[in-house]
Short mmCIF file of C-alpha atoms in Angstrom, two decimals:
data_model
loop_
_atom_site.label_atom_id
_atom_site.label_comp_id
_atom_site.label_asym_id
_atom_site.label_seq_id
_atom_site.Cartn_x
_atom_site.Cartn_y
_atom_site.Cartn_z
CA MET A 1 -0.55 -32.22 -11.53
CA GLN A 2 -0.85 -31.13 -7.75
CA ARG A 3 -2.74 -28.46 -6.77
CA LEU A 4 -3.68 -28.84 -3.01
CA ILE A 5 -1.74 -25.78 -2.17
CA THR A 6 -3.17 -24.01 -5.11
CA GLU A 7 -6.56 -24.84 -3.95
CA ALA A 8 -5.91 -23.75 -0.51
CA LEU A 9 -4.57 -20.33 -1.61
CA ARG A 10 -7.39 -19.71 -3.92
CA ASN A 11 -9.72 -20.53 -1.17
CA GLN A 12 -7.90 -17.87 1.15
CA PHE A 13 -7.77 -15.45 -1.67
CA ASP A 14 -11.48 -15.72 -3.02
CA SER A 15 -12.76 -15.35 0.81
CA THR A 16 -10.72 -12.54 1.02
CA PHE A 17 -12.03 -10.96 -2.31
CA HIS A 18 -15.56 -11.61 -1.12
CA MET A 19 -15.27 -9.48 1.80
CA ALA A 20 -13.88 -6.70 -0.20
CA HIS A 21 -17.24 -7.14 -2.51
CA VAL A 22 -19.26 -6.87 0.83
CA LEU A 23 -17.46 -4.00 1.86
CA VAL A 24 -18.37 -1.91 -1.38
CA ASN A 25 -21.88 -3.31 -0.83
CA ILE A 26 -22.33 -2.15 2.92
CA CYS A 27 -20.61 1.16 2.36
CA PRO A 28 -23.43 3.89 2.45
CA GLU A 29 -23.11 6.19 -0.18
CA ASP A 30 -22.27 9.40 1.65
CA VAL A 31 -19.34 7.25 3.80
CA TRP A 32 -18.25 6.25 0.19
CA ALA A 33 -17.89 9.48 -1.22
CA SER A 34 -16.28 11.23 2.33
CA SER A 35 -12.82 11.36 3.33
CA TYR A 36 -10.81 10.32 6.29
CA HIS A 37 -7.59 10.99 7.11
CA GLU A 38 -7.66 13.10 4.17
CA VAL A 39 -8.36 10.11 1.78
CA PRO A 40 -11.64 9.56 0.15
CA PHE A 41 -13.17 6.25 1.35
CA TRP A 42 -13.60 5.49 -2.31
CA GLN A 43 -10.08 5.98 -2.89
CA GLN A 44 -8.62 3.79 -0.20
CA VAL A 45 -10.72 0.91 -1.78
CA PHE A 46 -9.35 1.93 -5.39
CA HIS A 47 -5.89 1.56 -3.84
CA TYR A 48 -6.01 -2.04 -2.84
CA VAL A 49 -8.25 -3.02 -5.90
CA PHE A 50 -5.95 -1.38 -8.37
CA PHE A 51 -2.81 -3.41 -6.96
CA ILE A 52 -4.75 -6.56 -6.91
CA ASP A 53 -5.58 -6.16 -10.67
CA PHE A 54 -1.62 -4.98 -10.73
CA TRP A 55 -0.28 -8.12 -9.08
CA MET A 56 -2.20 -10.52 -10.16
CA ARG A 57 -1.43 -11.18 -13.91
CA GLU A 58 -1.79 -13.78 -16.63
CA ARG A 59 1.37 -12.62 -17.92
CA TYR A 60 4.22 -10.59 -16.30
CA ASP A 61 5.28 -9.13 -19.32
CA GLU A 62 4.56 -5.63 -21.21
CA SER A 63 1.17 -6.88 -22.28
CA GLU A 64 -2.05 -5.09 -20.81
CA TRP A 65 -2.86 -6.37 -17.41
CA ARG A 66 -5.72 -3.86 -16.21
CA SER A 67 -9.14 -5.26 -16.00
CA MET A 68 -10.37 -1.95 -16.44
CA ILE A 69 -8.75 1.24 -17.70
CA PHE A 70 -9.55 4.37 -15.68
CA GLU A 71 -8.17 7.47 -16.95
CA GLU A 72 -4.51 8.17 -15.80
CA ALA A 73 -5.65 10.78 -13.20
CA TYR A 74 -6.96 8.06 -11.27
CA THR A 75 -3.63 7.01 -9.19
CA PRO A 76 -3.53 4.29 -6.31
CA ASP A 77 -1.16 6.91 -4.38
CA LEU A 78 -3.34 7.27 -1.42
CA TYR A 79 -1.66 10.83 -0.61
CA GLY A 80 -1.51 12.00 -3.98
CA LYS A 81 -3.56 14.89 -4.72
CA SER A 82 -4.50 14.00 -8.15
CA PHE A 83 -7.67 12.45 -7.08
CA GLU A 84 -9.22 15.52 -6.08
CA GLY A 85 -12.72 15.86 -8.13
CA LEU A 86 -12.37 12.66 -9.26
CA PHE A 87 -14.79 9.68 -8.25
CA ILE A 88 -15.64 6.00 -8.93
CA SER A 89 -18.93 5.04 -7.80
CA LYS A 90 -19.81 2.10 -5.77
CA GLU A 91 -21.16 0.65 -8.84
CA LYS A 92 -18.18 1.10 -10.87
CA MET A 93 -15.79 -0.38 -8.40
CA GLN A 94 -18.16 -3.62 -8.03
CA GLU A 95 -17.71 -4.11 -11.94
CA TYR A 96 -14.08 -3.65 -11.49
CA LEU A 97 -13.95 -6.32 -8.94
CA GLU A 98 -16.05 -8.66 -10.90
CA GLU A 99 -13.80 -8.10 -13.50
CA ILE A 100 -10.84 -8.80 -11.79
CA GLN A 101 -12.62 -11.85 -10.28
CA LYS A 102 -12.80 -13.34 -13.62
CA LYS A 103 -9.29 -12.65 -14.22
CA THR A 104 -7.74 -14.38 -10.72
CA THR A 105 -10.30 -17.52 -11.54
CA ARG A 106 -8.48 -17.75 -15.11
CA ILE A 107 -5.18 -17.41 -13.18
CA PHE A 108 -5.94 -19.89 -10.32
CA ASP A 109 -7.62 -22.38 -12.67
CA SER A 110 -4.13 -22.03 -14.54
CA LEU A 111 -1.63 -22.55 -11.52
CA GLU A 112 -0.57 -25.85 -10.18
CA ASP A 113 1.47 -26.29 -7.03
CA GLU A 114 4.84 -26.79 -8.70
CA LYS A 115 4.34 -23.23 -10.20
CA LEU A 116 3.72 -21.31 -7.16
CA GLY A 117 7.60 -21.03 -6.47
CA THR A 118 8.13 -19.86 -10.02
CA SER A 119 9.32 -16.20 -10.24
CA VAL A 120 7.11 -13.77 -11.87
CA TYR A 121 9.41 -11.34 -12.28
CA ASN A 122 13.34 -11.33 -13.73
CA ASN A 123 13.99 -14.76 -11.78
CA HIS A 124 13.69 -12.68 -8.48
CA PRO A 125 13.18 -15.03 -5.61
CA LEU A 126 10.86 -12.91 -3.78
CA TYR A 127 8.47 -12.37 -6.26
CA THR A 128 6.78 -15.90 -6.81
CA TYR A 129 3.30 -16.33 -7.54
CA ALA A 130 3.05 -17.54 -4.18
CA ASP A 131 4.61 -14.30 -2.97
CA VAL A 132 2.21 -12.41 -4.84
CA ILE A 133 -1.02 -14.24 -4.05
CA VAL A 134 -0.19 -14.18 -0.05
CA GLY A 135 0.87 -10.42 -0.45
CA GLN A 136 -2.42 -9.39 -2.12
CA ILE A 137 -4.52 -11.40 0.55
CA ARG A 138 -2.22 -9.59 3.03
CA HIS A 139 -2.95 -6.25 1.60
CA ILE A 140 -6.62 -6.59 1.21
CA MET A 141 -7.21 -7.72 4.47
CA TYR A 142 -5.13 -4.49 5.97
CA ASN A 143 -7.35 -2.28 3.80
CA ILE A 144 -10.55 -3.64 4.80
CA GLY A 145 -9.43 -3.74 8.43
CA TYR A 146 -8.55 0.00 8.44
CA LEU A 147 -11.83 0.34 6.55
CA ASN A 148 -14.12 -1.50 8.97
CA ASP A 149 -12.84 0.25 11.56
CA ILE A 150 -14.02 3.68 9.99
CA LEU A 151 -17.70 1.92 9.32
CA ARG A 152 -17.15 0.73 13.10
CA GLY A 153 -16.45 4.33 14.37
CA LEU A 154 -19.68 5.44 12.44
CA GLY A 155 -21.77 2.82 14.35
CA LEU A 156 -22.10 1.10 10.77
CA PRO A 157 -22.26 -2.64 9.57
CA GLU A 158 -18.57 -3.74 8.68
CA SER A 159 -17.47 -6.55 6.19
CA ASP A 160 -17.62 -9.58 8.55
CA TRP A 161 -14.86 -12.24 8.56
CA TYR A 162 -15.82 -14.53 5.97
CA ALA A 163 -13.88 -17.82 5.90
CA TYR A 164 -13.96 -20.58 2.91
CA ASN A 165 -16.16 -23.15 3.18
CA GLU A 166 -19.08 -20.93 4.62
CA LYS A 167 -22.26 -19.98 2.86
CA ALA A 168 -21.74 -16.77 1.22
CA GLY A 169 -23.55 -14.24 2.41
CA SER A 170 -24.01 -10.56 1.57
#
């Protein structure tokens, strides 16, 4: 069972996921609850965290895939107005990230290089395990960059670059 590519993808995903944890930890409460470009900071985080949970599945069928279940009113739609009056605390978001991390660890433990090219959806060639993993890394990093820019613009610390094989900080 070859796992060289699988482990490289795991390392990249885990490093990206580490930066997501750090971002939540360092964000001040007032910024977390504030809106930027009409979207609450916490909602932007929920957006990409929800999609990690959605795309990183142990089974791509009708079984339950959510690591935590929030009320249906919590939408990952950044511009939907249904989030008005809703709030997810930093603590609850960290809990959500921790539950997703347990799931993604199980997923990576079950993968091998040959399976990375397997379709996860209707034998569609653009939805393989590799596509899902790389797509999530890209989506997380895009959002971390956006949110880091908000923090930087406010003169606050940001979620610094973290590459695998480094000692975990923050």
